[in-house]
mmCIF file of C-alpha atoms in Angstrom:
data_model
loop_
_atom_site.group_PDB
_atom_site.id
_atom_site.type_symbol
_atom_site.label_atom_id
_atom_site.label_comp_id
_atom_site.label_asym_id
_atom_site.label_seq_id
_atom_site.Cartn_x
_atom_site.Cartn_y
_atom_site.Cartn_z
ATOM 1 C CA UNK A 154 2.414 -1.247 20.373
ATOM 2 C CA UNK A 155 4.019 0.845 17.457
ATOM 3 C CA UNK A 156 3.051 -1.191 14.857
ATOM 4 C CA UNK A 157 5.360 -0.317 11.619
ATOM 5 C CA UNK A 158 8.351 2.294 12.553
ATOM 6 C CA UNK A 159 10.415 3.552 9.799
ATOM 7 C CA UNK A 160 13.436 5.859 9.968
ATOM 8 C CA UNK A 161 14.233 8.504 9.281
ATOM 9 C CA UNK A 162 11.147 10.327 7.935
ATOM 10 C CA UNK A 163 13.053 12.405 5.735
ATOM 11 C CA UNK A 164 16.703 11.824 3.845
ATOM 12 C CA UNK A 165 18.201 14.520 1.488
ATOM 13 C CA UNK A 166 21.076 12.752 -0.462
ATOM 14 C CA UNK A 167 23.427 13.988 -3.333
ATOM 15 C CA UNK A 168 23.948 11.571 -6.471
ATOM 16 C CA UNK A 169 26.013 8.696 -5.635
ATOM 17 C CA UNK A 170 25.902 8.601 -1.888
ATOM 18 C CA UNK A 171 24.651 5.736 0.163
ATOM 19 C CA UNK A 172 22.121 5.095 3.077
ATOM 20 C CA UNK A 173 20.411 2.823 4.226
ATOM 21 C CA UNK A 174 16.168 2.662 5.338
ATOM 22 C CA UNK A 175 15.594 1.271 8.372
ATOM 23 C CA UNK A 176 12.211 -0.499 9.509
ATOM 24 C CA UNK A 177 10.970 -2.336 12.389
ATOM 25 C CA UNK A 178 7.548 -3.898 12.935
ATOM 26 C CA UNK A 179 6.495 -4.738 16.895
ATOM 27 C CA UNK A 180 3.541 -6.925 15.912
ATOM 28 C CA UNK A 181 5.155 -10.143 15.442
ATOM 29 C CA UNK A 182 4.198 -10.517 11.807
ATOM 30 C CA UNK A 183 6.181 -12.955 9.675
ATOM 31 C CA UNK A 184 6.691 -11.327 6.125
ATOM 32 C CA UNK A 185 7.845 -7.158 5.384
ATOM 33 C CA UNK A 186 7.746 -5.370 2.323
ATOM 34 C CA UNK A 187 9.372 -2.286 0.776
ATOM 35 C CA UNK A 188 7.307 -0.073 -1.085
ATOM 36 C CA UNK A 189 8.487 3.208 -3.293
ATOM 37 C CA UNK A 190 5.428 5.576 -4.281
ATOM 38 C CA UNK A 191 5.439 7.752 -6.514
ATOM 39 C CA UNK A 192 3.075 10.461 -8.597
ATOM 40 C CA UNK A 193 0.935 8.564 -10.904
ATOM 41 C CA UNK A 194 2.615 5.391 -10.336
ATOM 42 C CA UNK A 195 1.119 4.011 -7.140
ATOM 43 C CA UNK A 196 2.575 1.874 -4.852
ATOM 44 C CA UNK A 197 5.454 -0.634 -6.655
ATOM 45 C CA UNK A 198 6.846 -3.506 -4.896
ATOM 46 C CA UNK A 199 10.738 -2.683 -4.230
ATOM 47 C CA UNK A 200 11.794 -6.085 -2.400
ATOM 48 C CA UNK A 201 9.493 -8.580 0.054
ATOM 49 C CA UNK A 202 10.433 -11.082 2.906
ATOM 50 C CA UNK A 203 8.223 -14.015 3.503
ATOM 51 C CA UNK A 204 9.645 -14.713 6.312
ATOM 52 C CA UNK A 205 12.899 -14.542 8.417
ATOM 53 C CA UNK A 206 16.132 -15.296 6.637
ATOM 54 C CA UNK A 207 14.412 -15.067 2.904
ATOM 55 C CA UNK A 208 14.182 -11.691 0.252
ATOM 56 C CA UNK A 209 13.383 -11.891 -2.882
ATOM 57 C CA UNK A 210 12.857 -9.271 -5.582
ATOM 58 C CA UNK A 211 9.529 -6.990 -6.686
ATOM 59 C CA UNK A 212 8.345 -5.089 -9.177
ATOM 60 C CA UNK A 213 11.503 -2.380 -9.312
ATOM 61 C CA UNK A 214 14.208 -3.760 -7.446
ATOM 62 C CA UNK A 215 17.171 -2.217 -9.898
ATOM 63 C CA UNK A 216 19.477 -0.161 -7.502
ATOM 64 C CA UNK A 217 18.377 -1.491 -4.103
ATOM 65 C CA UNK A 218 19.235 -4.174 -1.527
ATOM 66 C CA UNK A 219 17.393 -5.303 1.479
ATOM 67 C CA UNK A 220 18.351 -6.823 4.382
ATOM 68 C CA UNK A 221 16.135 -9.114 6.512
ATOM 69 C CA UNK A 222 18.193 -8.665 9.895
ATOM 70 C CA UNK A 223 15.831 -10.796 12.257
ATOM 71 C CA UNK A 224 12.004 -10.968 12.373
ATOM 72 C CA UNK A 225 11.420 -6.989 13.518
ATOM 73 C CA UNK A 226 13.404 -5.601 11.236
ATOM 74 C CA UNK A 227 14.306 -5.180 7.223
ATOM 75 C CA UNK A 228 16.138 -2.442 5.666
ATOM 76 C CA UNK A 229 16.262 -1.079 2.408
ATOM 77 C CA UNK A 230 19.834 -0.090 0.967
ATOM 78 C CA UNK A 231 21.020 2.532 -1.665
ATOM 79 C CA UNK A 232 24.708 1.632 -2.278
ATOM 80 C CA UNK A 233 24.698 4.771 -5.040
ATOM 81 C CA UNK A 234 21.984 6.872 -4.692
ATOM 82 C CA UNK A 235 20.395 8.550 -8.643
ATOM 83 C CA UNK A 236 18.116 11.117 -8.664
ATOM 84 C CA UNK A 237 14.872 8.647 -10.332
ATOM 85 C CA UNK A 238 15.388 6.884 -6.851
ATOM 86 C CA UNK A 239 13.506 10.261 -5.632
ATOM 87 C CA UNK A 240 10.839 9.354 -3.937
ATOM 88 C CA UNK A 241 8.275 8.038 -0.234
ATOM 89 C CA UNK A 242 9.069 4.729 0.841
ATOM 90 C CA UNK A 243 7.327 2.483 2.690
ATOM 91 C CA UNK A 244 7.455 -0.287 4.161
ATOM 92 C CA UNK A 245 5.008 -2.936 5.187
ATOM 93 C CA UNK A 246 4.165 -6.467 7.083
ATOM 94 C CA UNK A 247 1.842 -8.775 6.988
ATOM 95 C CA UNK A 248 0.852 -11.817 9.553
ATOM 96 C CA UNK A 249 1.125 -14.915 9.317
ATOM 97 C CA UNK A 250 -1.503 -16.493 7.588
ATOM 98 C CA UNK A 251 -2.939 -13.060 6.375
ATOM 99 C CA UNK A 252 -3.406 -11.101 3.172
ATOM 100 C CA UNK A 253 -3.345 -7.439 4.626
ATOM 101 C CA UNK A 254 -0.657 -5.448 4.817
ATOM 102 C CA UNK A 255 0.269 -2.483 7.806
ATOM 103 C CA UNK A 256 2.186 0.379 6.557
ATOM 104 C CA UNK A 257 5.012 2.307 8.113
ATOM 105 C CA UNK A 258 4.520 5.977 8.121
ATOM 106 C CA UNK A 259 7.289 6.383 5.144
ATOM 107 C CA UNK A 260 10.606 8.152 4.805
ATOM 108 C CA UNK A 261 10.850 11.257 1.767
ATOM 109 C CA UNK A 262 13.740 10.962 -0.009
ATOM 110 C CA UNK A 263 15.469 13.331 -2.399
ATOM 111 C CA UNK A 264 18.468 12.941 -4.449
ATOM 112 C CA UNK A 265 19.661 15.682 -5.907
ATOM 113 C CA UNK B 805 -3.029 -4.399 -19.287
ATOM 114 C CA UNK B 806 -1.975 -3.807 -15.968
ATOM 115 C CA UNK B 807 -3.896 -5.945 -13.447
ATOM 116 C CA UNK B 808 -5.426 -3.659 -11.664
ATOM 117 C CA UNK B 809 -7.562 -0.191 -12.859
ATOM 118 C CA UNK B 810 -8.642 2.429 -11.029
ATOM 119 C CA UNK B 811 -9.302 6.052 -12.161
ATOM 120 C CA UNK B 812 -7.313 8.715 -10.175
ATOM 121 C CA UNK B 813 -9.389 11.208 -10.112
ATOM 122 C CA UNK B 814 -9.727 13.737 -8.339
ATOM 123 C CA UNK B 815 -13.353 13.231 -7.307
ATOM 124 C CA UNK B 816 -14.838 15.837 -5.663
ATOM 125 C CA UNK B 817 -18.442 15.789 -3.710
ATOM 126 C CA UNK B 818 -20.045 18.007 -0.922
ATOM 127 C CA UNK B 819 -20.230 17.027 1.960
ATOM 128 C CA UNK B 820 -23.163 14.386 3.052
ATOM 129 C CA UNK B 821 -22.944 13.128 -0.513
ATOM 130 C CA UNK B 822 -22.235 9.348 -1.265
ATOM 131 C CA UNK B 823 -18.575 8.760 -2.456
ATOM 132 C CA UNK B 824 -18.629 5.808 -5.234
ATOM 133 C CA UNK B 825 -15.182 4.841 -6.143
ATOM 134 C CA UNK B 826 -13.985 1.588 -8.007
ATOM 135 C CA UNK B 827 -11.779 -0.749 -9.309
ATOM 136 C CA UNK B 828 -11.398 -3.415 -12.326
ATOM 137 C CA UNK B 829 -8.675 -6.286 -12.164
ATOM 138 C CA UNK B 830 -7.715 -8.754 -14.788
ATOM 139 C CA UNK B 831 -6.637 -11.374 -12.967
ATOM 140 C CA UNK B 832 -9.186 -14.612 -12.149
ATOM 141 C CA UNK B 833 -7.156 -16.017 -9.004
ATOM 142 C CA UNK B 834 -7.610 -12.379 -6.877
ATOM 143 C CA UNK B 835 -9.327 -13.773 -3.607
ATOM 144 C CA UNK B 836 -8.881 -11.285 -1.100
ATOM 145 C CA UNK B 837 -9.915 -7.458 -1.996
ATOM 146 C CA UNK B 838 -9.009 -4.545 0.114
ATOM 147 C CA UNK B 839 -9.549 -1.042 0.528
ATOM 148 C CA UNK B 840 -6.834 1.430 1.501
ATOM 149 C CA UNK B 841 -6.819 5.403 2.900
ATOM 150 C CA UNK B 842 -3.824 7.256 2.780
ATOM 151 C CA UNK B 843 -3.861 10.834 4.014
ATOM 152 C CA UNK B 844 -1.712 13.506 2.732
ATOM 153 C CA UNK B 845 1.701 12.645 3.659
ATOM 154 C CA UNK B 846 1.464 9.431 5.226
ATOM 155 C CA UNK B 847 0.786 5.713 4.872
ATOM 156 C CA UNK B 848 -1.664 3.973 4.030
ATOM 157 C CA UNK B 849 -4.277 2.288 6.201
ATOM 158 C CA UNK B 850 -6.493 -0.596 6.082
ATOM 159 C CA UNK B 851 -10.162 0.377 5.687
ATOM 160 C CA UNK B 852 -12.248 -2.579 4.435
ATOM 161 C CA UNK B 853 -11.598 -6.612 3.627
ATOM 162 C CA UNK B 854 -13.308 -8.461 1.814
ATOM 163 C CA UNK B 855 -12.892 -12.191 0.836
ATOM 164 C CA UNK B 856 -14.040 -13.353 -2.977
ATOM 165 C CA UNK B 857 -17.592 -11.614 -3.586
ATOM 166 C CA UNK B 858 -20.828 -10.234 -1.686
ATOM 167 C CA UNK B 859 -20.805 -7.045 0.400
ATOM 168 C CA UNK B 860 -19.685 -6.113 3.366
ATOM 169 C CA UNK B 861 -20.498 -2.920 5.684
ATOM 170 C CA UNK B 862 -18.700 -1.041 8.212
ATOM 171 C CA UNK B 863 -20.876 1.788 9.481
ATOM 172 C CA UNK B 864 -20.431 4.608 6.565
ATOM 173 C CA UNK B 865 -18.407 2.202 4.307
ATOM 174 C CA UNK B 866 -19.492 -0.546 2.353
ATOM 175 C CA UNK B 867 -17.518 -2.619 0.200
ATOM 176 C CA UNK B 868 -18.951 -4.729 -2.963
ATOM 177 C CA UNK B 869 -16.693 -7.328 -4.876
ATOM 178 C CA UNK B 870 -18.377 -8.617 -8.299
ATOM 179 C CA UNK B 871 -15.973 -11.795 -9.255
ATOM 180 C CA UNK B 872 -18.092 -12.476 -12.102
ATOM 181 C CA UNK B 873 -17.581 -9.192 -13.853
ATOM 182 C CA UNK B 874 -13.772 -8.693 -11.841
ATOM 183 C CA UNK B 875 -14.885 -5.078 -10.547
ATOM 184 C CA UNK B 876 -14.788 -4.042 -6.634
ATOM 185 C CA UNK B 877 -16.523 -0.700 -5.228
ATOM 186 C CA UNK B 878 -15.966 1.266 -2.259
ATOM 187 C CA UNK B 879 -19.349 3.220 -0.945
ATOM 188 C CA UNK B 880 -18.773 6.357 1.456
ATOM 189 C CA UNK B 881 -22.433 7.244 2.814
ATOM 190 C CA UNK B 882 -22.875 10.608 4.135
ATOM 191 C CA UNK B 883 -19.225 11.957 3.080
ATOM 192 C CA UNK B 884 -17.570 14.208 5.869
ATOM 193 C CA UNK B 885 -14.524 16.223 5.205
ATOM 194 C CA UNK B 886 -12.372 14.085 7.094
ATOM 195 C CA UNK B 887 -12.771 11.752 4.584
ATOM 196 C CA UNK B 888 -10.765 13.611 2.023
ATOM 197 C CA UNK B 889 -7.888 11.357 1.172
ATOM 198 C CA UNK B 890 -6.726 9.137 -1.644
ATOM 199 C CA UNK B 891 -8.276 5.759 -1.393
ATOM 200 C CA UNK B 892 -6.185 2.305 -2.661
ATOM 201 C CA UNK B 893 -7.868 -0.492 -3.942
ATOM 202 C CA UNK B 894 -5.951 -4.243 -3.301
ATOM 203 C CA UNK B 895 -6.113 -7.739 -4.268
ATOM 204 C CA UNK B 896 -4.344 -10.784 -3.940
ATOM 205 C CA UNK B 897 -4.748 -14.404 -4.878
ATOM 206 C CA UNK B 898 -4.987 -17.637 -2.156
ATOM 207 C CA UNK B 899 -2.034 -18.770 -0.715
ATOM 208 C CA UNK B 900 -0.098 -15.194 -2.342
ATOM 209 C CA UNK B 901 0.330 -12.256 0.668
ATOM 210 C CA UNK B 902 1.693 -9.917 -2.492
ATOM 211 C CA UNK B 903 -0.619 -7.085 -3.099
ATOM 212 C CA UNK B 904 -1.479 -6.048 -6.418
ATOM 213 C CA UNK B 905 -2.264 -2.490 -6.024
ATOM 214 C CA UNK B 906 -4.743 0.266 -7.623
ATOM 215 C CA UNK B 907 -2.959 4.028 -8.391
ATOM 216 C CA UNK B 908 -5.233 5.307 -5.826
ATOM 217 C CA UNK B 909 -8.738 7.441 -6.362
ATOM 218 C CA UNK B 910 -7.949 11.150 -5.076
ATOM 219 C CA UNK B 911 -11.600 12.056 -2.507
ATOM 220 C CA UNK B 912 -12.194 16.159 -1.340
ATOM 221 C CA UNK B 913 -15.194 16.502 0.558
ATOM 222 C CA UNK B 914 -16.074 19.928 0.309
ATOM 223 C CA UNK B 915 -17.493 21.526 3.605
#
């Protein structure tokens, strides 16, 4: 049991290129979460998936899109990446029925 | 006012001290309070739930949530150095799985 897997750990991009985050959770839980976190600002909601086949925006979802692709997995995409998108992601789930959340171990990004 | 305070720190203590760390929230309808640890460098963890207010213990850690005056604390008894991390603060509402989140308290237990 691997509980939250995200890939790849770390990412150097230059301004304007693309990638995507990947995630995967083994634990059966229904709803995912991407996270950004950074100095002084915490942890801020980037996009959430209650459940299979639904997204729907957070706290700072300007510049990103997620993808719910079946129950294990949602990914995070930068289609141009800036340098303020600098930054540790992570990316969460919770079960169904639950309030707590299980954390991936993150991926560092830099854009330069 | 952002819905949830906590003071970043850093807070240092030797080691066998008790770590006191807290938070303050705004919000009425937070139900379900949590306590996170995040090492350096990687995610966070769950450490303690706690559902609306009273205590609850979990060998060195003990957890308080005051609804009345909308303040939760995190106890450490007899603080070793591996728990030097930053510790989260989290609270949600019934029927809500979003997390509203705390900055995070820096902890160094010095040897």
């Amino acid at each position: 049991n691997a509980g939250v897997t995200q890939t790849p750990k770390f990412q150097v991009l230059k301004t304007g290129q693309s990638m995507t985050l990947q995630c995967a959770q083994d634990m059966n839980h229904n709803s995912m979460y991407w996270y950004r976190q950074d100095p002084g600002m915490g942890l801020r909601l980037i996009y959430y998936s209650a459940s299979e086949g639904t997204t729907d925006k957070g706290e700072v979802p300007n510049g990103y899109n997620v993808s719910r692709l079946n129950k294990r997995e949602f990914s995070l995409r930068l289609e141009s990446a800036a340098p303020s998108q600098t930054s540790v992601y992570f990316c969460a789930s919770t079960p169904q029925g639950a309030n707590t959340q299980y954390f991936g171990p993150g991926t560092r990004l830099t854009v330069l | 006012q952002k819905e949830v305070e906590q003071d970043p720190g850093p807070l240092s203590v030797p080691e066998g001290a008790i770590v006191s760390l807290n938070c303050t929230y705004s919000n009425s309808a937070f139900q379900y309070f949590m306590w996170y640890r995040q090492y350096s460098r990687k995610g966070p963890e769950l450490l303690m739930y706690t559902y609306s207010s009273g205590n609850k213990e979990d060998g060195r850690f003990t957890a308080q949530v005051d609804k009345s005056s909308k303040y939760i604390s995190l106890f450490i008894r007899d603080s070793q150095p591996s728990d030097s991390a930053t510790y989260l603060c989290a609270m949600s509402p019934y029927g809500n799985n979003r997390l509203a989140f705390g900055k995070g308290n820096q902890v160094v237990v010095i040897p």
